[in-house]
Short mmCIF file of C-alpha atoms in Angstrom, two decimals:
data_model
loop_
_atom_site.label_atom_id
_atom_site.label_comp_id
_atom_site.label_asym_id
_atom_site.label_seq_id
_atom_site.Cartn_x
_atom_site.Cartn_y
_atom_site.Cartn_z
CA MET A 25 0.00 0.00 0.00
CA ASN A 26 1.52 3.34 -1.05
CA GLU A 27 1.47 6.53 1.03
CA ILE A 28 -1.51 8.04 -0.78
CA ASP A 29 -3.61 4.89 -0.23
CA LYS A 30 -2.67 4.95 3.47
CA LEU A 31 -3.77 8.56 3.72
CA LYS A 32 -7.09 7.73 2.03
CA GLU A 33 -7.64 4.89 4.49
CA GLU A 34 -6.89 7.16 7.44
CA THR A 35 -9.24 9.84 6.06
CA GLU A 36 -12.04 7.27 5.88
CA LYS A 37 -11.36 6.19 9.49
CA ILE A 38 -11.50 9.81 10.67
CA ARG A 39 -14.79 10.27 8.76
CA ARG A 40 -16.27 7.18 10.48
CA ASP A 41 -15.09 8.41 13.89
CA LEU A 42 -16.71 11.79 13.33
CA TRP A 43 -19.97 10.13 12.25
CA ALA A 44 -19.95 7.93 15.37
CA LEU A 45 -19.19 10.96 17.51
CA SER A 46 -22.08 12.98 16.09
CA ASN A 47 -24.49 10.06 16.70
CA ARG A 48 -23.28 9.67 20.28
CA SER A 49 -23.66 13.36 21.10
CA SER A 50 -27.25 13.42 19.81
CA THR A 51 -28.39 10.56 22.09
CA GLY A 52 -27.78 12.42 25.36
CA SER A 53 -24.81 12.32 27.65
CA SER A 54 -23.72 11.45 31.15
CA THR A 55 -20.53 12.53 32.91
CA ALA A 56 -18.81 9.27 31.87
CA GLY A 57 -20.10 9.76 28.34
CA LEU A 58 -18.69 13.28 28.21
CA GLU A 59 -15.25 12.05 29.30
CA GLN A 60 -15.32 9.40 26.57
CA LEU A 61 -16.42 12.06 24.11
CA GLU A 62 -13.53 14.36 25.08
CA THR A 63 -11.06 11.47 24.75
CA LYS A 64 -12.45 10.63 21.31
CA ILE A 65 -12.27 14.29 20.19
CA THR A 66 -8.62 14.50 21.33
CA SER A 67 -7.86 11.29 19.43
CA ILE A 68 -9.48 12.67 16.27
CA GLU A 69 -7.61 15.99 16.63
CA ASN A 70 -4.30 14.09 16.92
CA ALA A 71 -5.17 11.94 13.90
CA LEU A 72 -5.98 15.06 11.86
CA SER A 73 -2.73 16.73 12.87
CA ASN A 74 -0.75 13.62 11.89
CA PHE A 75 -2.74 13.38 8.66
CA ASN A 76 -1.95 17.00 7.72
CA SER A 77 1.78 16.49 8.36
CA ARG A 78 1.88 13.36 6.21
CA LEU A 79 -0.18 15.01 3.48
CA THR A 80 2.30 17.92 3.34
CA PHE A 81 5.17 15.41 3.11
CA VAL A 82 3.49 13.55 0.22
CA GLU A 83 2.71 16.81 -1.59
CA ASN A 84 6.34 17.91 -1.28
CA LYS A 85 7.55 14.57 -2.64
CA THR A 86 5.32 14.82 -5.70
CA LYS A 87 6.24 18.41 -6.56
CA ASP A 88 8.39 18.94 -9.62
CA PRO A 89 11.96 19.88 -8.65
CA VAL A 90 12.88 23.53 -9.06
CA LYS A 91 15.73 24.00 -11.54
CA THR A 92 18.47 26.62 -11.19
CA ILE A 93 21.09 27.14 -13.89
CA ILE A 94 24.51 27.23 -12.25
CA PHE A 95 26.61 27.51 -15.42
CA ASP A 96 25.80 27.95 -19.11
CA MET A 97 28.57 28.62 -21.62
CA ASN A 98 26.02 29.96 -24.13
CA SER A 99 24.58 32.58 -21.79
CA ASP A 100 25.35 36.25 -22.38
CA ASP A 101 25.16 36.78 -18.61
CA SER A 102 28.67 36.73 -17.10
CA SER A 103 27.23 35.47 -13.81
CA LEU A 104 26.19 32.29 -15.68
CA ASN A 105 29.05 31.82 -18.16
CA TYR A 106 31.85 32.78 -15.70
CA GLY A 107 33.90 33.80 -18.74
CA PHE A 108 34.05 30.14 -19.89
CA THR A 109 32.38 30.83 -23.24
CA ASN A 110 34.10 27.83 -24.87
CA GLY A 111 32.92 25.55 -22.11
CA MET A 112 34.32 24.66 -18.72
CA VAL A 113 37.61 22.73 -19.03
CA PRO A 114 40.01 21.24 -16.46
CA GLU A 115 41.31 23.48 -13.69
CA GLN A 116 38.30 25.77 -13.89
CA SER A 117 35.97 26.24 -10.92
CA ILE A 118 32.59 27.67 -10.09
CA ALA A 119 31.94 28.98 -6.59
CA ARG A 120 28.47 29.69 -5.18
CA GLU A 121 27.48 29.93 -1.54
CA ASP A 122 24.13 28.23 -2.20
CA LEU A 123 25.46 25.00 -3.79
CA SER A 124 24.86 23.02 -0.61
CA SER A 125 21.14 23.90 -0.72
CA PHE A 126 20.48 21.78 -3.81
CA LYS A 127 19.53 18.07 -3.89
CA TYR A 128 21.23 17.09 -7.13
CA PHE A 129 23.05 18.44 -10.18
CA LYS A 130 23.07 17.71 -13.91
CA PHE A 131 26.32 18.20 -15.81
CA TYR A 132 25.98 18.47 -19.62
CA ILE A 133 29.29 17.18 -21.02
CA VAL A 134 30.37 17.42 -24.66
CA SER A 135 33.17 15.47 -26.33
CA GLY A 136 33.57 15.83 -30.10
CA GLU A 137 30.13 15.10 -31.56
CA SER A 138 28.95 13.23 -28.46
CA GLU A 139 27.11 14.53 -25.44
CA CYS A 140 26.08 13.03 -22.13
CA VAL A 141 24.20 14.19 -19.05
CA LEU A 142 25.73 13.23 -15.72
CA LYS A 143 23.39 13.36 -12.69
CA VAL A 144 25.13 13.80 -9.34
CA ASP A 145 23.37 13.77 -5.98
CA LEU A 146 24.60 16.38 -3.53
CA PRO A 147 27.28 14.76 -1.40
CA SER A 148 27.27 14.98 2.37
CA ALA A 149 29.56 17.64 3.78
CA ASP A 150 32.64 16.14 5.42
CA ALA A 151 36.32 16.89 5.91
CA GLN A 152 37.35 15.75 2.42
CA PRO A 153 36.45 17.05 -1.03
CA TYR A 154 33.97 14.83 -2.92
CA SER A 155 35.26 13.58 -6.29
CA ILE A 156 33.32 12.11 -9.21
CA ASN A 157 34.60 10.62 -12.43
CA HIS A 158 32.52 9.71 -15.43
CA THR A 159 33.47 8.00 -18.70
CA PHE A 160 31.52 8.09 -21.94
CA ALA A 161 32.21 7.27 -25.59
CA GLN A 162 33.24 10.06 -27.92
CA ASN A 163 33.22 7.71 -30.91
CA SER A 164 33.61 3.96 -31.55
CA ARG A 165 37.25 3.98 -30.37
CA GLY A 166 37.57 7.06 -28.20
CA PHE A 167 36.42 7.53 -24.62
CA LEU A 168 36.49 10.59 -22.42
CA THR A 169 36.73 10.50 -18.64
CA VAL A 170 36.04 13.69 -16.73
CA PHE A 171 36.91 14.30 -13.09
CA ILE A 172 34.76 16.73 -11.08
CA GLU A 173 35.21 17.71 -7.45
CA PHE A 174 33.00 19.38 -4.85
CA SER A 175 34.93 21.25 -2.16
CA ALA A 176 34.60 19.99 1.42
CA ASP A 177 32.27 22.87 2.34
CA LEU A 178 30.19 22.22 -0.82
CA SER A 179 30.65 25.80 -2.06
CA THR A 180 32.80 25.10 -5.13
CA ILE A 181 32.64 22.77 -8.13
CA THR A 182 35.95 22.20 -9.91
CA PHE A 183 36.50 20.42 -13.23
CA THR A 184 39.77 18.88 -12.03
CA ASP A 185 40.92 16.73 -14.95
CA MET A 186 40.02 15.03 -18.20
CA VAL A 187 41.48 11.95 -19.89
CA TYR A 188 40.86 10.93 -23.48
CA LEU A 189 41.54 7.29 -24.39
CA LEU A 190 41.79 6.19 -28.02
CA TYR A 191 41.92 2.52 -28.89
CA ALA A 192 44.23 2.49 -31.93
CA GLY A 193 45.12 -0.38 -34.27
CA ASN A 194 43.64 -2.26 -37.18
CA SER A 195 41.29 -5.20 -37.27
CA GLY A 196 43.08 -8.40 -36.35
CA THR A 197 45.89 -6.64 -34.45
CA PRO A 198 46.03 -5.95 -30.73
CA ALA A 199 44.59 -2.59 -29.79
CA THR A 200 46.89 -0.02 -28.25
CA ILE A 201 45.74 2.78 -26.03
CA VAL A 202 46.72 6.35 -26.72
CA TRP A 203 46.27 8.47 -23.59
CA ASN A 204 45.80 12.21 -23.58
CA ASP A 205 44.87 14.70 -20.94
CA THR A 206 44.29 18.03 -22.51
CA THR A 207 42.50 21.31 -21.98
CA LEU A 208 41.41 21.47 -25.61
CA SER A 209 37.64 21.91 -25.64
CA SER A 210 37.47 19.64 -28.71
CA TYR A 211 38.40 16.75 -26.42
CA GLY A 212 35.68 17.61 -23.99
CA HIS A 213 34.12 20.33 -21.89
CA ILE A 214 31.16 20.99 -19.64
CA LYS A 215 28.65 23.18 -21.45
CA LYS A 216 26.02 23.52 -18.74
CA ILE A 217 25.37 22.74 -15.06
CA GLU A 218 21.87 22.69 -13.60
CA ALA A 219 20.96 22.31 -9.92
CA PHE A 220 17.67 21.03 -8.55
CA SER A 221 16.05 21.70 -5.19
#
């Protein structure tokens, strides 16, 4: 039974309790009956309070996340492009005091003609920076790995490094790996970062 079904069931129970309470109050009352009535009213009030709290929780869970653009290389606004108009490449950082207020981030990464979207949940703040690496294919033989780091206080995102692997060789011969780390945007860059709360 999901949370919404549970809430419906509890609503029906509260409705039945109120119906029973109204029938009881219309048939006369004694002192003992009034005490039972007060106890029942308190129970219903507590159930309604609990119901409202859980309903708010369910409503918040079903709301669409609010998106905030953290970085966009195509924006004309310098507060969004940070001067990285060719994309964010290794050794470049973005600092914002509100980064720790978001639940997750989407990084839009481009390599050659390929693109990928990397979703990263907000890490827990601790004494160490939080590092992520992600690999995706640029073409049938080339792969890009990007390395991204959140500072320990979760106020800065740094594109720390990038590695491009090319599997070279012809059919029937062992493949060799050509390794490059480069700041050339043609090898890869981050074009956009979105945050969601």
